Amino acid sequence: MIKQIPNTASIVIIRMKKMDYLDQTGLYAIEDAVIDLIKNGKIVLFTGLFKQPLYMMEQVGLIPNIIPKEKIFKGLAACLKWIEENAKQ
């Protein structure tokens, strides 16, 4: 799915509101995808992270070492507001 993101996209929102559990395989798949997106110049934002996936991402350093906490949002509205305030036109 990550490969379907157009080269013209500068920001990618990963919505996690339906994922209340993340196993180690999923964790490493997300980590690899995020690293690839960042290497390709994309800004990666997360919304709707439940406690367990957030905990797992923190344990491997994905958060905050690769994705800072400022790019984690409770909901889509807050994420879109951040984009409006921070995205370069």
mmCIF file of N, CA, C and O in Angstrom:
data_model
loop_
_atom_site.group_PDB
_atom_site.id
_atom_site.type_symbol
_atom_site.label_atom_id
_atom_site.label_comp_id
_atom_site.label_asym_id
_atom_site.label_seq_id
_atom_site.Cartn_x
_atom_site.Cartn_y
_atom_site.Cartn_z
ATOM 1 N N MET A 1 0.820 -1.188 0.000
ATOM 2 C CA MET A 1 0.000 0.000 0.000
ATOM 3 C C MET A 1 0.872 1.264 0.000
ATOM 4 O O MET A 1 0.514 2.249 -0.633
ATOM 5 N N ILE A 2 1.988 1.210 0.700
ATOM 6 C CA ILE A 2 2.902 2.350 0.779
ATOM 7 C C ILE A 2 3.406 2.724 -0.612
ATOM 8 O O ILE A 2 3.568 3.889 -0.928
ATOM 9 N N LYS A 3 3.617 1.741 -1.456
ATOM 10 C CA LYS A 3 4.124 1.989 -2.812
ATOM 11 C C LYS A 3 3.099 2.728 -3.677
ATOM 12 O O LYS A 3 3.452 3.278 -4.709
ATOM 13 N N GLN A 4 1.839 2.749 -3.265
ATOM 14 C CA GLN A 4 0.795 3.434 -4.024
ATOM 15 C C GLN A 4 0.728 4.927 -3.717
ATOM 16 O O GLN A 4 0.001 5.658 -4.378
ATOM 17 N N ILE A 5 1.500 5.384 -2.742
ATOM 18 C CA ILE A 5 1.496 6.803 -2.396
ATOM 19 C C ILE A 5 2.215 7.568 -3.504
ATOM 20 O O ILE A 5 3.348 7.245 -3.846
ATOM 21 N N PRO A 6 1.574 8.571 -4.079
ATOM 22 C CA PRO A 6 2.203 9.301 -5.184
ATOM 23 C C PRO A 6 3.464 10.042 -4.738
ATOM 24 O O PRO A 6 3.567 10.484 -3.592
ATOM 25 N N ASN A 7 4.386 10.184 -5.666
ATOM 26 C CA ASN A 7 5.623 10.923 -5.374
ATOM 27 C C ASN A 7 5.341 12.371 -5.021
ATOM 28 O O ASN A 7 6.130 13.004 -4.327
ATOM 29 N N THR A 8 4.220 12.896 -5.472
ATOM 30 C CA THR A 8 3.876 14.289 -5.204
ATOM 31 C C THR A 8 3.394 14.515 -3.769
ATOM 32 O O THR A 8 3.353 15.647 -3.309
ATOM 33 N N ALA A 9 3.032 13.447 -3.069
ATOM 34 C CA ALA A 9 2.572 13.578 -1.677
ATOM 35 C C ALA A 9 3.754 13.939 -0.791
ATOM 36 O O ALA A 9 4.815 13.331 -0.868
ATOM 37 N N SER A 10 3.566 14.936 0.039
ATOM 38 C CA SER A 10 4.644 15.325 0.951
ATOM 39 C C SER A 10 4.352 14.905 2.388
ATOM 40 O O SER A 10 5.260 14.831 3.210
ATOM 41 N N ILE A 11 3.084 14.627 2.680
ATOM 42 C CA ILE A 11 2.671 14.235 4.029
ATOM 43 C C ILE A 11 1.832 12.963 3.932
ATOM 44 O O ILE A 11 0.948 12.852 3.089
ATOM 45 N N VAL A 12 2.117 12.017 4.831
ATOM 46 C CA VAL A 12 1.363 10.770 4.893
ATOM 47 C C VAL A 12 0.783 10.650 6.296
ATOM 48 O O VAL A 12 1.509 10.740 7.283
ATOM 49 N N ILE A 13 -0.523 10.460 6.369
ATOM 50 C CA ILE A 13 -1.205 10.260 7.649
ATOM 51 C C ILE A 13 -1.504 8.777 7.781
ATOM 52 O O ILE A 13 -2.178 8.191 6.932
ATOM 53 N N ILE A 14 -1.009 8.178 8.859
ATOM 54 C CA ILE A 14 -1.298 6.773 9.142
ATOM 55 C C ILE A 14 -2.344 6.747 10.254
ATOM 56 O O ILE A 14 -2.054 7.129 11.390
ATOM 57 N N ARG A 15 -3.551 6.347 9.893
ATOM 58 C CA ARG A 15 -4.667 6.340 10.839
ATOM 59 C C ARG A 15 -4.746 4.971 11.503
ATOM 60 O O ARG A 15 -4.932 3.962 10.838
ATOM 61 N N MET A 16 -4.624 4.965 12.817
ATOM 62 C CA MET A 16 -4.530 3.720 13.587
ATOM 63 C C MET A 16 -5.753 3.467 14.457
ATOM 64 O O MET A 16 -5.734 2.577 15.295
ATOM 65 N N LYS A 17 -6.843 4.192 14.262
ATOM 66 C CA LYS A 17 -7.980 4.121 15.183
ATOM 67 C C LYS A 17 -8.676 2.768 15.226
ATOM 68 O O LYS A 17 -9.398 2.478 16.158
ATOM 69 N N LYS A 18 -8.446 1.918 14.237
ATOM 70 C CA LYS A 18 -9.070 0.596 14.247
ATOM 71 C C LYS A 18 -8.080 -0.500 14.634
ATOM 72 O O LYS A 18 -8.423 -1.679 14.601
ATOM 73 N N MET A 19 -6.888 -0.118 15.016
ATOM 74 C CA MET A 19 -5.863 -1.098 15.374
ATOM 75 C C MET A 19 -5.557 -0.965 16.867
ATOM 76 O O MET A 19 -4.763 -0.126 17.274
ATOM 77 N N ASP A 20 -6.227 -1.767 17.671
ATOM 78 C CA ASP A 20 -6.025 -1.675 19.112
ATOM 79 C C ASP A 20 -4.906 -2.585 19.613
ATOM 80 O O ASP A 20 -4.500 -2.508 20.770
ATOM 81 N N TYR A 21 -4.384 -3.442 18.734
ATOM 82 C CA TYR A 21 -3.301 -4.350 19.110
ATOM 83 C C TYR A 21 -2.310 -4.423 17.957
ATOM 84 O O TYR A 21 -2.693 -4.458 16.791
ATOM 85 N N LEU A 22 -1.024 -4.455 18.308
ATOM 86 C CA LEU A 22 0.036 -4.531 17.315
ATOM 87 C C LEU A 22 1.034 -5.584 17.769
ATOM 88 O O LEU A 22 1.593 -5.476 18.863
ATOM 89 N N ASP A 23 1.220 -6.624 16.935
ATOM 90 C CA ASP A 23 2.209 -7.637 17.296
ATOM 91 C C ASP A 23 3.572 -7.233 16.733
ATOM 92 O O ASP A 23 3.711 -6.217 16.049
ATOM 93 N N GLN A 24 4.584 -8.022 17.040
ATOM 94 C CA GLN A 24 5.947 -7.668 16.665
ATOM 95 C C GLN A 24 6.127 -7.623 15.139
ATOM 96 O O GLN A 24 6.806 -6.750 14.625
ATOM 97 N N THR A 25 5.496 -8.524 14.424
ATOM 98 C CA THR A 25 5.601 -8.528 12.965
ATOM 99 C C THR A 25 5.018 -7.246 12.379
ATOM 100 O O THR A 25 5.633 -6.608 11.518
ATOM 101 N N GLY A 26 3.844 -6.864 12.850
ATOM 102 C CA GLY A 26 3.214 -5.622 12.395
ATOM 103 C C GLY A 26 4.035 -4.406 12.763
ATOM 104 O O GLY A 26 4.158 -3.459 11.979
ATOM 105 N N LEU A 27 4.611 -4.450 13.950
ATOM 106 C CA LEU A 27 5.437 -3.348 14.421
ATOM 107 C C LEU A 27 6.614 -3.114 13.480
ATOM 108 O O LEU A 27 6.874 -1.990 13.052
ATOM 109 N N TYR A 28 7.314 -4.177 13.132
ATOM 110 C CA TYR A 28 8.473 -4.027 12.259
ATOM 111 C C TYR A 28 8.069 -3.658 10.836
ATOM 112 O O TYR A 28 8.794 -2.930 10.147
ATOM 113 N N ALA A 29 6.906 -4.107 10.391
ATOM 114 C CA ALA A 29 6.413 -3.713 9.069
ATOM 115 C C ALA A 29 6.118 -2.211 9.036
ATOM 116 O O ALA A 29 6.486 -1.517 8.079
ATOM 117 N N ILE A 30 5.478 -1.708 10.093
ATOM 118 C CA ILE A 30 5.199 -0.274 10.177
ATOM 119 C C ILE A 30 6.498 0.509 10.265
ATOM 120 O O ILE A 30 6.667 1.529 9.587
ATOM 121 N N GLU A 31 7.431 0.032 11.067
ATOM 122 C CA GLU A 31 8.712 0.725 11.211
ATOM 123 C C GLU A 31 9.431 0.815 9.857
ATOM 124 O O GLU A 31 9.914 1.885 9.473
ATOM 125 N N ASP A 32 9.487 -0.294 9.121
ATOM 126 C CA ASP A 32 10.136 -0.290 7.803
ATOM 127 C C ASP A 32 9.445 0.678 6.850
ATOM 128 O O ASP A 32 10.101 1.424 6.117
ATOM 129 N N ALA A 33 8.113 0.676 6.857
ATOM 130 C CA ALA A 33 7.359 1.564 5.981
ATOM 131 C C ALA A 33 7.621 3.026 6.319
ATOM 132 O O ALA A 33 7.842 3.852 5.426
ATOM 133 N N VAL A 34 7.616 3.339 7.602
ATOM 134 C CA VAL A 34 7.849 4.720 8.038
ATOM 135 C C VAL A 34 9.251 5.167 7.644
ATOM 136 O O VAL A 34 9.436 6.279 7.129
ATOM 137 N N ILE A 35 10.236 4.326 7.854
ATOM 138 C CA ILE A 35 11.614 4.675 7.491
ATOM 139 C C ILE A 35 11.717 4.920 5.983
ATOM 140 O O ILE A 35 12.339 5.895 5.552
ATOM 141 N N ASP A 36 11.089 4.064 5.173
ATOM 142 C CA ASP A 36 11.104 4.260 3.719
ATOM 143 C C ASP A 36 10.429 5.575 3.327
ATOM 144 O O ASP A 36 10.931 6.301 2.460
ATOM 145 N N LEU A 37 9.301 5.868 3.946
ATOM 146 C CA LEU A 37 8.603 7.121 3.641
ATOM 147 C C LEU A 37 9.471 8.328 3.970
ATOM 148 O O LEU A 37 9.563 9.273 3.178
ATOM 149 N N ILE A 38 10.099 8.315 5.118
ATOM 150 C CA ILE A 38 10.945 9.434 5.524
ATOM 151 C C ILE A 38 12.146 9.565 4.590
ATOM 152 O O ILE A 38 12.514 10.676 4.192
ATOM 153 N N LYS A 39 12.750 8.441 4.220
ATOM 154 C CA LYS A 39 13.873 8.472 3.269
ATOM 155 C C LYS A 39 13.463 9.085 1.940
ATOM 156 O O LYS A 39 14.281 9.682 1.249
ATOM 157 N N ASN A 40 12.186 8.924 1.582
ATOM 158 C CA ASN A 40 11.665 9.487 0.337
ATOM 159 C C ASN A 40 11.119 10.899 0.511
ATOM 160 O O ASN A 40 10.391 11.400 -0.349
ATOM 161 N N GLY A 41 11.456 11.522 1.631
ATOM 162 C CA GLY A 41 11.100 12.920 1.845
ATOM 163 C C GLY A 41 9.696 13.185 2.328
ATOM 164 O O GLY A 41 9.221 14.317 2.278
ATOM 165 N N LYS A 42 9.005 12.177 2.804
ATOM 166 C CA LYS A 42 7.632 12.352 3.295
ATOM 167 C C LYS A 42 7.634 12.680 4.789
ATOM 168 O O LYS A 42 8.475 12.189 5.540
ATOM 169 N N ILE A 43 6.694 13.488 5.194
ATOM 170 C CA ILE A 43 6.425 13.725 6.608
ATOM 171 C C ILE A 43 5.379 12.692 7.004
ATOM 172 O O ILE A 43 4.343 12.564 6.349
ATOM 173 N N VAL A 44 5.632 11.952 8.078
ATOM 174 C CA VAL A 44 4.716 10.899 8.518
ATOM 175 C C VAL A 44 4.048 11.333 9.823
ATOM 176 O O VAL A 44 4.725 11.719 10.776
ATOM 177 N N LEU A 45 2.720 11.263 9.828
ATOM 178 C CA LEU A 45 1.923 11.609 11.001
ATOM 179 C C LEU A 45 1.055 10.408 11.365
ATOM 180 O O LEU A 45 0.592 9.683 10.491
ATOM 181 N N PHE A 46 0.844 10.205 12.664
ATOM 182 C CA PHE A 46 -0.023 9.134 13.145
ATOM 183 C C PHE A 46 -1.222 9.733 13.854
ATOM 184 O O PHE A 46 -1.104 10.714 14.582
ATOM 185 N N THR A 47 -2.382 9.107 13.661
ATOM 186 C CA THR A 47 -3.574 9.486 14.419
ATOM 187 C C THR A 47 -4.201 8.243 15.031
ATOM 188 O O THR A 47 -4.063 7.142 14.507
ATOM 189 N N GLY A 48 -4.875 8.440 16.164
ATOM 190 C CA GLY A 48 -5.681 7.398 16.770
ATOM 191 C C GLY A 48 -4.932 6.216 17.343
ATOM 192 O O GLY A 48 -5.464 5.104 17.339
ATOM 193 N N LEU A 49 -3.741 6.431 17.853
ATOM 194 C CA LEU A 49 -2.975 5.315 18.427
ATOM 195 C C LEU A 49 -3.542 4.892 19.779
ATOM 196 O O LEU A 49 -3.702 5.711 20.681
ATOM 197 N N PHE A 50 -3.844 3.622 19.916
ATOM 198 C CA PHE A 50 -4.238 3.064 21.205
ATOM 199 C C PHE A 50 -2.992 2.832 22.063
ATOM 200 O O PHE A 50 -1.862 2.880 21.570
ATOM 201 N N LYS A 51 -3.209 2.556 23.345
ATOM 202 C CA LYS A 51 -2.099 2.395 24.295
ATOM 203 C C LYS A 51 -1.107 1.309 23.900
ATOM 204 O O LYS A 51 0.103 1.522 23.931
ATOM 205 N N GLN A 52 -1.598 0.139 23.543
ATOM 206 C CA GLN A 52 -0.694 -0.975 23.267
ATOM 207 C C GLN A 52 0.183 -0.728 22.036
ATOM 208 O O GLN A 52 1.393 -0.896 22.102
ATOM 209 N N PRO A 53 -0.374 -0.292 20.890
ATOM 210 C CA PRO A 53 0.501 0.010 19.757
ATOM 211 C C PRO A 53 1.490 1.145 20.056
ATOM 212 O O PRO A 53 2.653 1.085 19.662
ATOM 213 N N LEU A 54 1.031 2.154 20.778
ATOM 214 C CA LEU A 54 1.919 3.251 21.166
ATOM 215 C C LEU A 54 3.068 2.724 22.021
ATOM 216 O O LEU A 54 4.236 3.045 21.789
ATOM 217 N N TYR A 55 2.750 1.891 22.989
ATOM 218 C CA TYR A 55 3.760 1.292 23.858
ATOM 219 C C TYR A 55 4.782 0.502 23.034
ATOM 220 O O TYR A 55 5.988 0.631 23.231
ATOM 221 N N MET A 56 4.300 -0.322 22.104
ATOM 222 C CA MET A 56 5.196 -1.115 21.268
ATOM 223 C C MET A 56 6.119 -0.224 20.438
ATOM 224 O O MET A 56 7.316 -0.486 20.322
ATOM 225 N N MET A 57 5.560 0.829 19.867
ATOM 226 C CA MET A 57 6.365 1.744 19.049
ATOM 227 C C MET A 57 7.410 2.473 19.885
ATOM 228 O O MET A 57 8.520 2.733 19.415
ATOM 229 N N GLU A 58 7.059 2.780 21.113
ATOM 230 C CA GLU A 58 8.026 3.421 22.019
ATOM 231 C C GLU A 58 9.128 2.445 22.421
ATOM 232 O O GLU A 58 10.293 2.835 22.563
ATOM 233 N N GLN A 59 8.792 1.190 22.596
ATOM 234 C CA GLN A 59 9.773 0.190 23.023
ATOM 235 C C GLN A 59 10.884 -0.017 21.997
ATOM 236 O O GLN A 59 12.018 -0.279 22.366
ATOM 237 N N VAL A 60 10.567 0.083 20.714
ATOM 238 C CA VAL A 60 11.604 -0.087 19.678
ATOM 239 C C VAL A 60 12.200 1.248 19.241
ATOM 240 O O VAL A 60 13.070 1.277 18.394
ATOM 241 N N GLY A 61 11.728 2.339 19.820
ATOM 242 C CA GLY A 61 12.277 3.649 19.503
ATOM 243 C C GLY A 61 11.688 4.305 18.267
ATOM 244 O O GLY A 61 12.153 5.367 17.860
ATOM 245 N N LEU A 62 10.672 3.679 17.660
ATOM 246 C CA LEU A 62 10.024 4.323 16.517
ATOM 247 C C LEU A 62 9.481 5.686 16.948
ATOM 248 O O LEU A 62 9.627 6.680 16.245
ATOM 249 N N ILE A 63 8.884 5.685 18.129
ATOM 250 C CA ILE A 63 8.457 6.918 18.793
ATOM 251 C C ILE A 63 9.320 7.048 20.043
ATOM 252 O O ILE A 63 9.378 6.107 20.814
ATOM 253 N N PRO A 64 10.050 8.063 20.266
ATOM 254 C CA PRO A 64 10.142 9.338 19.568
ATOM 255 C C PRO A 64 11.363 9.473 18.648
ATOM 256 O O PRO A 64 11.586 10.535 18.092
ATOM 257 N N ASN A 65 12.166 8.423 18.492
ATOM 258 C CA ASN A 65 13.418 8.568 17.741
ATOM 259 C C ASN A 65 13.214 8.803 16.251
ATOM 260 O O ASN A 65 14.002 9.522 15.633
ATOM 261 N N ILE A 66 12.208 8.194 15.661
ATOM 262 C CA ILE A 66 11.959 8.358 14.233
ATOM 263 C C ILE A 66 10.753 9.267 14.000
ATOM 264 O O ILE A 66 10.787 10.147 13.151
ATOM 265 N N ILE A 67 9.698 9.032 14.745
ATOM 266 C CA ILE A 67 8.507 9.889 14.701
ATOM 267 C C ILE A 67 8.404 10.601 16.048
ATOM 268 O O ILE A 67 8.123 9.955 17.065
ATOM 269 N N PRO A 68 8.651 11.909 16.082
ATOM 270 C CA PRO A 68 8.538 12.628 17.360
ATOM 271 C C PRO A 68 7.096 12.673 17.851
ATOM 272 O O PRO A 68 6.151 12.595 17.063
ATOM 273 N N LYS A 69 6.939 12.791 19.159
ATOM 274 C CA LYS A 69 5.595 12.807 19.759
ATOM 275 C C LYS A 69 4.725 13.940 19.213
ATOM 276 O O LYS A 69 3.512 13.839 19.231
ATOM 277 N N GLU A 70 5.346 15.005 18.711
ATOM 278 C CA GLU A 70 4.589 16.126 18.152
ATOM 279 C C GLU A 70 3.863 15.734 16.871
ATOM 280 O O GLU A 70 3.025 16.487 16.376
ATOM 281 N N LYS A 71 4.198 14.572 16.312
ATOM 282 C CA LYS A 71 3.550 14.114 15.082
ATOM 283 C C LYS A 71 2.596 12.948 15.339
ATOM 284 O O LYS A 71 2.237 12.210 14.439
ATOM 285 N N ILE A 72 2.177 12.820 16.603
ATOM 286 C CA ILE A 72 1.198 11.821 17.014
ATOM 287 C C ILE A 72 -0.044 12.585 17.485
ATOM 288 O O ILE A 72 0.049 13.442 18.366
ATOM 289 N N PHE A 73 -1.197 12.257 16.916
ATOM 290 C CA PHE A 73 -2.418 12.996 17.218
ATOM 291 C C PHE A 73 -3.526 12.050 17.645
ATOM 292 O O PHE A 73 -3.611 10.923 17.166
ATOM 293 N N LYS A 74 -4.385 12.534 18.553
ATOM 294 C CA LYS A 74 -5.510 11.709 19.016
ATOM 295 C C LYS A 74 -6.513 11.467 17.895
ATOM 296 O O LYS A 74 -7.057 10.387 17.779
ATOM 297 N N GLY A 75 -6.761 12.489 17.114
ATOM 298 C CA GLY A 75 -7.761 12.354 16.061
ATOM 299 C C GLY A 75 -7.333 13.056 14.788
ATOM 300 O O GLY A 75 -6.349 13.799 14.750
ATOM 301 N N LEU A 76 -8.104 12.844 13.745
ATOM 302 C CA LEU A 76 -7.795 13.399 12.438
ATOM 303 C C LEU A 76 -7.901 14.923 12.432
ATOM 304 O O LEU A 76 -7.093 15.595 11.781
ATOM 305 N N ALA A 77 -8.859 15.484 13.153
ATOM 306 C CA ALA A 77 -9.040 16.939 13.158
ATOM 307 C C ALA A 77 -7.787 17.648 13.665
ATOM 308 O O ALA A 77 -7.335 18.636 13.067
ATOM 309 N N ALA A 78 -7.205 17.157 14.749
ATOM 310 C CA ALA A 78 -5.982 17.766 15.290
ATOM 311 C C ALA A 78 -4.822 17.611 14.314
ATOM 312 O O ALA A 78 -4.002 18.520 14.158
ATOM 313 N N CYS A 79 -4.767 16.483 13.639
ATOM 314 C CA CYS A 79 -3.722 16.232 12.650
ATOM 315 C C CYS A 79 -3.843 17.211 11.478
ATOM 316 O O CYS A 79 -2.848 17.806 11.048
ATOM 317 N N LEU A 80 -5.050 17.388 10.978
ATOM 318 C CA LEU A 80 -5.267 18.302 9.865
ATOM 319 C C LEU A 80 -4.962 19.743 10.254
ATOM 320 O O LEU A 80 -4.432 20.515 9.448
ATOM 321 N N LYS A 81 -5.266 20.091 11.493
ATOM 322 C CA LYS A 81 -4.933 21.435 11.980
ATOM 323 C C LYS A 81 -3.424 21.623 11.983
ATOM 324 O O LYS A 81 -2.919 22.663 11.574
ATOM 325 N N TRP A 82 -2.673 20.610 12.432
ATOM 326 C CA TRP A 82 -1.210 20.679 12.422
ATOM 327 C C TRP A 82 -0.706 20.875 10.998
ATOM 328 O O TRP A 82 0.191 21.687 10.761
ATOM 329 N N ILE A 83 -1.288 20.154 10.063
ATOM 330 C CA ILE A 83 -0.871 20.292 8.662
ATOM 331 C C ILE A 83 -1.118 21.711 8.164
ATOM 332 O O ILE A 83 -0.234 22.304 7.537
ATOM 333 N N GLU A 84 -2.277 22.260 8.450
ATOM 334 C CA GLU A 84 -2.581 23.634 8.042
ATOM 335 C C GLU A 84 -1.574 24.627 8.598
ATOM 336 O O GLU A 84 -1.176 25.559 7.918
ATOM 337 N N GLU A 85 -1.154 24.411 9.825
ATOM 338 C CA GLU A 85 -0.244 25.340 10.488
ATOM 339 C C GLU A 85 1.221 25.121 10.131
ATOM 340 O O GLU A 85 2.038 26.037 10.255
ATOM 341 N N ASN A 86 1.578 23.924 9.699
ATOM 342 C CA ASN A 86 2.997 23.583 9.531
ATOM 343 C C ASN A 86 3.425 23.192 8.124
ATOM 344 O O ASN A 86 4.619 23.173 7.838
ATOM 345 N N ALA A 87 2.484 22.856 7.272
ATOM 346 C CA ALA A 87 2.860 22.401 5.925
ATOM 347 C C ALA A 87 3.306 23.573 5.069
ATOM 348 O O ALA A 87 2.721 24.649 5.105
ATOM 349 N N LYS A 88 4.351 23.332 4.321
ATOM 350 C CA LYS A 88 4.855 24.349 3.395
ATOM 351 C C LYS A 88 4.016 24.308 2.134
ATOM 352 O O LYS A 88 3.754 23.255 1.583
ATOM 353 N N GLN A 89 3.593 25.447 1.698
ATOM 354 C CA GLN A 89 2.762 25.549 0.481
ATOM 355 C C GLN A 89 3.636 25.535 -0.751
ATOM 356 O O GLN A 89 4.646 26.038 -0.835
#
